[in-house]
PDB file of N, CA and C in Angstrom:
ATOM      1  N   MET L  28      18.231  -3.309  39.685  1.00 58.00           N
ATOM      2  CA  MET L  28      17.030  -2.796  39.036  1.00 58.00           C
ATOM      3  C   MET L  28      16.141  -2.146  40.098  1.00 58.00           C
ATOM      4  N   THR L  29      15.681  -0.968  39.808  1.00 68.00           N
ATOM      5  CA  THR L  29      14.804  -0.279  40.752  1.00 68.00           C
ATOM      6  C   THR L  29      13.373  -0.754  40.564  1.00 68.00           C
ATOM      7  N   LYS L  30      12.517  -0.400  41.505  1.00 68.00           N
ATOM      8  CA  LYS L  30      11.110  -0.772  41.387  1.00 68.00           C
ATOM      9  C   LYS L  30      10.483  -0.128  40.159  1.00 68.00           C
ATOM     10  N   THR L  31      10.864   1.107  39.875  1.00 70.00           N
ATOM     11  CA  THR L  31      10.312   1.796  38.704  1.00 70.00           C
ATOM     12  C   THR L  31      10.718   1.086  37.422  1.00 70.00           C
ATOM     13  N   GLN L  32      11.985   0.702  37.330  1.00 71.00           N
ATOM     14  CA  GLN L  32      12.449  -0.013  36.141  1.00 71.00           C
ATOM     15  C   GLN L  32      11.702  -1.333  35.987  1.00 71.00           C
ATOM     16  N   ALA L  33      11.524  -2.036  37.098  1.00 66.00           N
ATOM     17  CA  ALA L  33      10.820  -3.314  37.058  1.00 66.00           C
ATOM     18  C   ALA L  33       9.372  -3.116  36.623  1.00 66.00           C
ATOM     19  N   PHE L  34       8.756  -2.046  37.103  1.00 66.00           N
ATOM     20  CA  PHE L  34       7.372  -1.752  36.742  1.00 66.00           C
ATOM     21  C   PHE L  34       7.249  -1.494  35.243  1.00 66.00           C
ATOM     22  N   ILE L  35       8.174  -0.712  34.700  1.00 68.00           N
ATOM     23  CA  ILE L  35       8.176  -0.400  33.268  1.00 68.00           C
ATOM     24  C   ILE L  35       8.426  -1.665  32.454  1.00 68.00           C
ATOM     25  N   GLU L  36       9.368  -2.483  32.882  1.00 65.00           N
ATOM     26  CA  GLU L  36       9.652  -3.740  32.184  1.00 65.00           C
ATOM     27  C   GLU L  36       8.405  -4.620  32.150  1.00 65.00           C
ATOM     28  N   GLY L  37       7.625  -4.592  33.224  1.00 63.00           N
ATOM     29  CA  GLY L  37       6.403  -5.388  33.279  1.00 63.00           C
ATOM     30  C   GLY L  37       5.396  -4.953  32.234  1.00 63.00           C
ATOM     31  N   PHE L  38       5.304  -3.635  31.991  1.00 62.00           N
ATOM     32  CA  PHE L  38       4.389  -3.153  30.959  1.00 62.00           C
ATOM     33  C   PHE L  38       4.858  -3.583  29.577  1.00 62.00           C
ATOM     34  N   ILE L  39       6.169  -3.673  29.394  1.00 63.00           N
ATOM     35  CA  ILE L  39       6.717  -4.114  28.113  1.00 63.00           C
ATOM     36  C   ILE L  39       6.414  -5.599  27.909  1.00 63.00           C
ATOM     37  N   GLY L  40       6.269  -6.329  29.000  1.00 59.00           N
ATOM     38  CA  GLY L  40       5.906  -7.733  28.919  1.00 59.00           C
ATOM     39  C   GLY L  40       7.034  -8.681  29.272  1.00 59.00           C
ATOM     40  N   LYS L  41       8.125  -8.139  29.801  1.00 60.00           N
ATOM     41  CA  LYS L  41       9.235  -9.000  30.205  1.00 60.00           C
ATOM     42  C   LYS L  41       8.986  -9.501  31.627  1.00 60.00           C
ATOM     43  N   PRO L  42       9.231 -10.774  31.882  1.00 58.00           N
ATOM     44  CA  PRO L  42       9.083 -11.257  33.255  1.00 58.00           C
ATOM     45  C   PRO L  42      10.172 -10.673  34.149  1.00 58.00           C
ATOM     46  N   ILE L  43       9.759 -10.191  35.300  1.00 56.00           N
ATOM     47  CA  ILE L  43      10.695  -9.551  36.225  1.00 56.00           C
ATOM     48  C   ILE L  43      10.927 -10.491  37.396  1.00 56.00           C
ATOM     49  N   LYS L  44      12.148 -10.784  37.652  1.00 61.00           N
ATOM     50  CA  LYS L  44      12.502 -11.564  38.836  1.00 61.00           C
ATOM     51  C   LYS L  44      13.771 -10.961  39.418  1.00 61.00           C
ATOM     52  N   ASN L  45      13.653 -10.361  40.553  1.00 60.00           N
ATOM     53  CA  ASN L  45      14.839  -9.985  41.304  1.00 60.00           C
ATOM     54  C   ASN L  45      14.504 -10.001  42.783  1.00 60.00           C
ATOM     55  N   GLU L  46      15.495  -9.828  43.614  1.00 57.00           N
ATOM     56  CA  GLU L  46      15.291  -9.977  45.051  1.00 57.00           C
ATOM     57  C   GLU L  46      14.477  -8.837  45.645  1.00 57.00           C
ATOM     58  N   TYR L  47      14.371  -7.722  44.941  1.00 57.00           N
ATOM     59  CA  TYR L  47      13.684  -6.566  45.502  1.00 57.00           C
ATOM     60  C   TYR L  47      12.224  -6.478  45.085  1.00 57.00           C
ATOM     61  N   PHE L  48      11.907  -6.954  43.917  1.00 62.00           N
ATOM     62  CA  PHE L  48      10.586  -6.674  43.365  1.00 62.00           C
ATOM     63  C   PHE L  48      10.197  -7.770  42.392  1.00 62.00           C
ATOM     64  N   ASN L  49       9.067  -8.373  42.619  1.00 68.00           N
ATOM     65  CA  ASN L  49       8.573  -9.408  41.719  1.00 68.00           C
ATOM     66  C   ASN L  49       7.223  -8.952  41.177  1.00 68.00           C
ATOM     67  N   LEU L  50       7.203  -8.514  39.943  1.00 68.00           N
ATOM     68  CA  LEU L  50       6.000  -7.938  39.348  1.00 68.00           C
ATOM     69  C   LEU L  50       4.872  -8.955  39.228  1.00 68.00           C
ATOM     70  N   TRP L  51       5.216 -10.223  38.992  1.00 72.00           N
ATOM     71  CA  TRP L  51       4.163 -11.228  38.842  1.00 72.00           C
ATOM     72  C   TRP L  51       3.445 -11.444  40.166  1.00 72.00           C
ATOM     73  N   ASP L  52       4.191 -11.422  41.276  1.00 76.00           N
ATOM     74  CA  ASP L  52       3.552 -11.536  42.587  1.00 76.00           C
ATOM     75  C   ASP L  52       2.646 -10.342  42.839  1.00 76.00           C
ATOM     76  N   LEU L  53       3.119  -9.158  42.471  1.00 79.00           N
ATOM     77  CA  LEU L  53       2.321  -7.947  42.650  1.00 79.00           C
ATOM     78  C   LEU L  53       1.035  -8.033  41.832  1.00 79.00           C
ATOM     79  N   ASN L  54       1.142  -8.483  40.598  1.00 82.00           N
ATOM     80  CA  ASN L  54      -0.050  -8.627  39.752  1.00 82.00           C
ATOM     81  C   ASN L  54      -1.034  -9.618  40.351  1.00 82.00           C
ATOM     82  N   ASP L  55      -0.530 -10.701  40.931  1.00 83.00           N
ATOM     83  CA  ASP L  55      -1.385 -11.700  41.557  1.00 83.00           C
ATOM     84  C   ASP L  55      -2.132 -11.093  42.740  1.00 83.00           C
ATOM     85  N   ILE L  56      -1.422 -10.330  43.555  1.00 83.00           N
ATOM     86  CA  ILE L  56      -2.041  -9.677  44.708  1.00 83.00           C
ATOM     87  C   ILE L  56      -3.126  -8.710  44.246  1.00 83.00           C
ATOM     88  N   ILE L  57      -2.817  -7.925  43.224  1.00 86.00           N
ATOM     89  CA  ILE L  57      -3.782  -6.949  42.706  1.00 86.00           C
ATOM     90  C   ILE L  57      -5.020  -7.653  42.164  1.00 86.00           C
ATOM     91  N   ARG L  58      -4.831  -8.739  41.417  1.00 89.00           N
ATOM     92  CA  ARG L  58      -5.977  -9.475  40.861  1.00 89.00           C
ATOM     93  C   ARG L  58      -6.866 -10.031  41.966  1.00 89.00           C
ATOM     94  N   LYS L  59      -6.259 -10.566  43.018  1.00 90.00           N
ATOM     95  CA  LYS L  59      -7.048 -11.108  44.132  1.00 90.00           C
ATOM     96  C   LYS L  59      -7.853 -10.007  44.810  1.00 90.00           C
ATOM     97  N   LYS L  60      -7.219  -8.851  45.030  1.00 91.00           N
ATOM     98  CA  LYS L  60      -7.931  -7.743  45.669  1.00 91.00           C
ATOM     99  C   LYS L  60      -9.050  -7.231  44.775  1.00 91.00           C
ATOM    100  N   GLN L  61      -8.797  -7.154  43.468  1.00 93.00           N
ATOM    101  CA  GLN L  61      -9.833  -6.696  42.540  1.00 93.00           C
ATOM    102  C   GLN L  61     -11.013  -7.666  42.526  1.00 93.00           C
ATOM    103  N   ALA L  62     -10.726  -8.956  42.546  1.00 93.00           N
ATOM    104  CA  ALA L  62     -11.793  -9.956  42.551  1.00 93.00           C
ATOM    105  C   ALA L  62     -12.625  -9.832  43.822  1.00 93.00           C
ATOM    106  N   LYS L  63     -11.966  -9.626  44.952  1.00 92.00           N
ATOM    107  CA  LYS L  63     -12.673  -9.471  46.225  1.00 92.00           C
ATOM    108  C   LYS L  63     -13.564  -8.229  46.187  1.00 92.00           C
ATOM    109  N   LEU L  64     -13.010  -7.114  45.730  1.00 93.00           N
ATOM    110  CA  LEU L  64     -13.792  -5.878  45.652  1.00 93.00           C
ATOM    111  C   LEU L  64     -14.958  -6.025  44.677  1.00 93.00           C
ATOM    112  N   TYR L  65     -14.732  -6.709  43.575  1.00 94.00           N
ATOM    113  CA  TYR L  65     -15.784  -6.935  42.580  1.00 94.00           C
ATOM    114  C   TYR L  65     -16.936  -7.726  43.198  1.00 94.00           C
ATOM    115  N   ASN L  66     -16.596  -8.793  43.918  1.00 94.00           N
ATOM    116  CA  ASN L  66     -17.630  -9.609  44.555  1.00 94.00           C
ATOM    117  C   ASN L  66     -18.373  -8.823  45.625  1.00 94.00           C
ATOM    118  N   GLU L  67     -17.642  -8.023  46.412  1.00 94.00           N
ATOM    119  CA  GLU L  67     -18.286  -7.202  47.436  1.00 94.00           C
ATOM    120  C   GLU L  67     -19.219  -6.187  46.788  1.00 94.00           C
ATOM    121  N   ASN L  68     -18.806  -5.628  45.674  1.00 95.00           N
ATOM    122  CA  ASN L  68     -19.624  -4.644  44.969  1.00 95.00           C
ATOM    123  C   ASN L  68     -20.912  -5.280  44.449  1.00 95.00           C
ATOM    124  N   ILE L  69     -20.802  -6.481  43.908  1.00 95.00           N
ATOM    125  CA  ILE L  69     -21.992  -7.185  43.413  1.00 95.00           C
ATOM    126  C   ILE L  69     -22.963  -7.442  44.558  1.00 95.00           C
ATOM    127  N   LYS L  70     -22.457  -7.917  45.700  1.00 95.00           N
ATOM    128  CA  LYS L  70     -23.320  -8.187  46.856  1.00 95.00           C
ATOM    129  C   LYS L  70     -23.983  -6.905  47.343  1.00 95.00           C
ATOM    130  N   PHE L  71     -23.219  -5.819  47.394  1.00 96.00           N
ATOM    131  CA  PHE L  71     -23.761  -4.536  47.837  1.00 96.00           C
ATOM    132  C   PHE L  71     -24.886  -4.083  46.905  1.00 96.00           C
ATOM    133  N   ARG L  72     -24.661  -4.198  45.612  1.00 95.00           N
ATOM    134  CA  ARG L  72     -25.682  -3.779  44.636  1.00 95.00           C
ATOM    135  C   ARG L  72     -26.934  -4.649  44.732  1.00 95.00           C
ATOM    136  N   GLN L  73     -26.753  -5.929  44.988  1.00 95.00           N
ATOM    137  CA  GLN L  73     -27.911  -6.809  45.146  1.00 95.00           C
ATOM    138  C   GLN L  73     -28.735  -6.388  46.357  1.00 95.00           C
ATOM    139  N   LYS L  74     -28.059  -6.037  47.451  1.00 95.00           N
ATOM    140  CA  LYS L  74     -28.766  -5.576  48.650  1.00 95.00           C
ATOM    141  C   LYS L  74     -29.508  -4.275  48.365  1.00 95.00           C
ATOM    142  N   GLN L  75     -28.872  -3.377  47.617  1.00 94.00           N
ATOM    143  CA  GLN L  75     -29.516  -2.109  47.277  1.00 94.00           C
ATOM    144  C   GLN L  75     -30.766  -2.360  46.433  1.00 94.00           C
ATOM    145  N   ILE L  76     -30.674  -3.277  45.481  1.00 94.00           N
ATOM    146  CA  ILE L  76     -31.828  -3.605  44.633  1.00 94.00           C
ATOM    147  C   ILE L  76     -32.955  -4.185  45.481  1.00 94.00           C
ATOM    148  N   GLU L  77     -32.604  -5.059  46.437  1.00 94.00           N
ATOM    149  CA  GLU L  77     -33.615  -5.644  47.316  1.00 94.00           C
ATOM    150  C   GLU L  77     -34.296  -4.562  48.146  1.00 94.00           C
ATOM    151  N   LYS L  78     -33.527  -3.605  48.658  1.00 93.00           N
ATOM    152  CA  LYS L  78     -34.104  -2.512  49.448  1.00 93.00           C
ATOM    153  C   LYS L  78     -35.085  -1.704  48.611  1.00 93.00           C
ATOM    154  N   ILE L  79     -34.676  -1.381  47.395  1.00 91.00           N
ATOM    155  CA  ILE L  79     -35.537  -0.592  46.508  1.00 91.00           C
ATOM    156  C   ILE L  79     -36.815  -1.364  46.189  1.00 91.00           C
ATOM    157  N   ALA L  80     -36.674  -2.654  45.930  1.00 91.00           N
ATOM    158  CA  ALA L  80     -37.842  -3.482  45.621  1.00 91.00           C
ATOM    159  C   ALA L  80     -38.796  -3.524  46.810  1.00 91.00           C
ATOM    160  N   LYS L  81     -38.263  -3.656  48.024  1.00 90.00           N
ATOM    161  CA  LYS L  81     -39.106  -3.680  49.227  1.00 90.00           C
ATOM    162  C   LYS L  81     -39.815  -2.344  49.409  1.00 90.00           C
ATOM    163  N   GLN L  82     -39.097  -1.248  49.167  1.00 89.00           N
ATOM    164  CA  GLN L  82     -39.704   0.077  49.305  1.00 89.00           C
ATOM    165  C   GLN L  82     -40.840   0.260  48.304  1.00 89.00           C
ATOM    166  N   LYS L  83     -40.636  -0.194  47.088  1.00 86.00           N
ATOM    167  CA  LYS L  83     -41.680  -0.068  46.066  1.00 86.00           C
ATOM    168  C   LYS L  83     -42.895  -0.911  46.432  1.00 86.00           C
ATOM    169  N   MET L  84     -42.651  -2.100  46.979  1.00 86.00           N
ATOM    170  CA  MET L  84     -43.752  -2.973  47.377  1.00 86.00           C
ATOM    171  C   MET L  84     -44.533  -2.348  48.528  1.00 86.00           C
ATOM    172  N   SER L  85     -43.826  -1.755  49.489  1.00 86.00           N
ATOM    173  CA  SER L  85     -44.511  -1.151  50.635  1.00 86.00           C
ATOM    174  C   SER L  85     -45.237   0.128  50.229  1.00 86.00           C
ATOM    175  N   ASN L  86     -44.729   0.833  49.234  1.00 81.00           N
ATOM    176  CA  ASN L  86     -45.392   2.051  48.761  1.00 81.00           C
ATOM    177  C   ASN L  86     -46.683   1.726  48.011  1.00 81.00           C
ATOM    178  N   LYS L  87     -46.743   0.569  47.377  1.00 75.00           N
ATOM    179  CA  LYS L  87     -47.941   0.175  46.637  1.00 75.00           C
ATOM    180  C   LYS L  87     -49.072  -0.209  47.579  1.00 75.00           C
ATOM    181  N   SER L  88     -48.735  -0.661  48.775  1.00 61.00           N
ATOM    182  CA  SER L  88     -49.757  -1.119  49.726  1.00 61.00           C
ATOM    183  C   SER L  88     -50.594   0.009  50.258  1.00 61.00           C
TER     184      SER L  88
END
């Protein structure tokens, strides 16, 4: 089975297990990276909001 075939089978919903490509492992890796990026994005946005709030406070003074 090629990687492309395994990828397509994964979309169909069949579990893929072979020595070359394990779609469930790939999905796990992708989910972990997405969660990390999501958390980093939230932290970045919070910092941006804090900066804007500080600027508004200093502009009012």
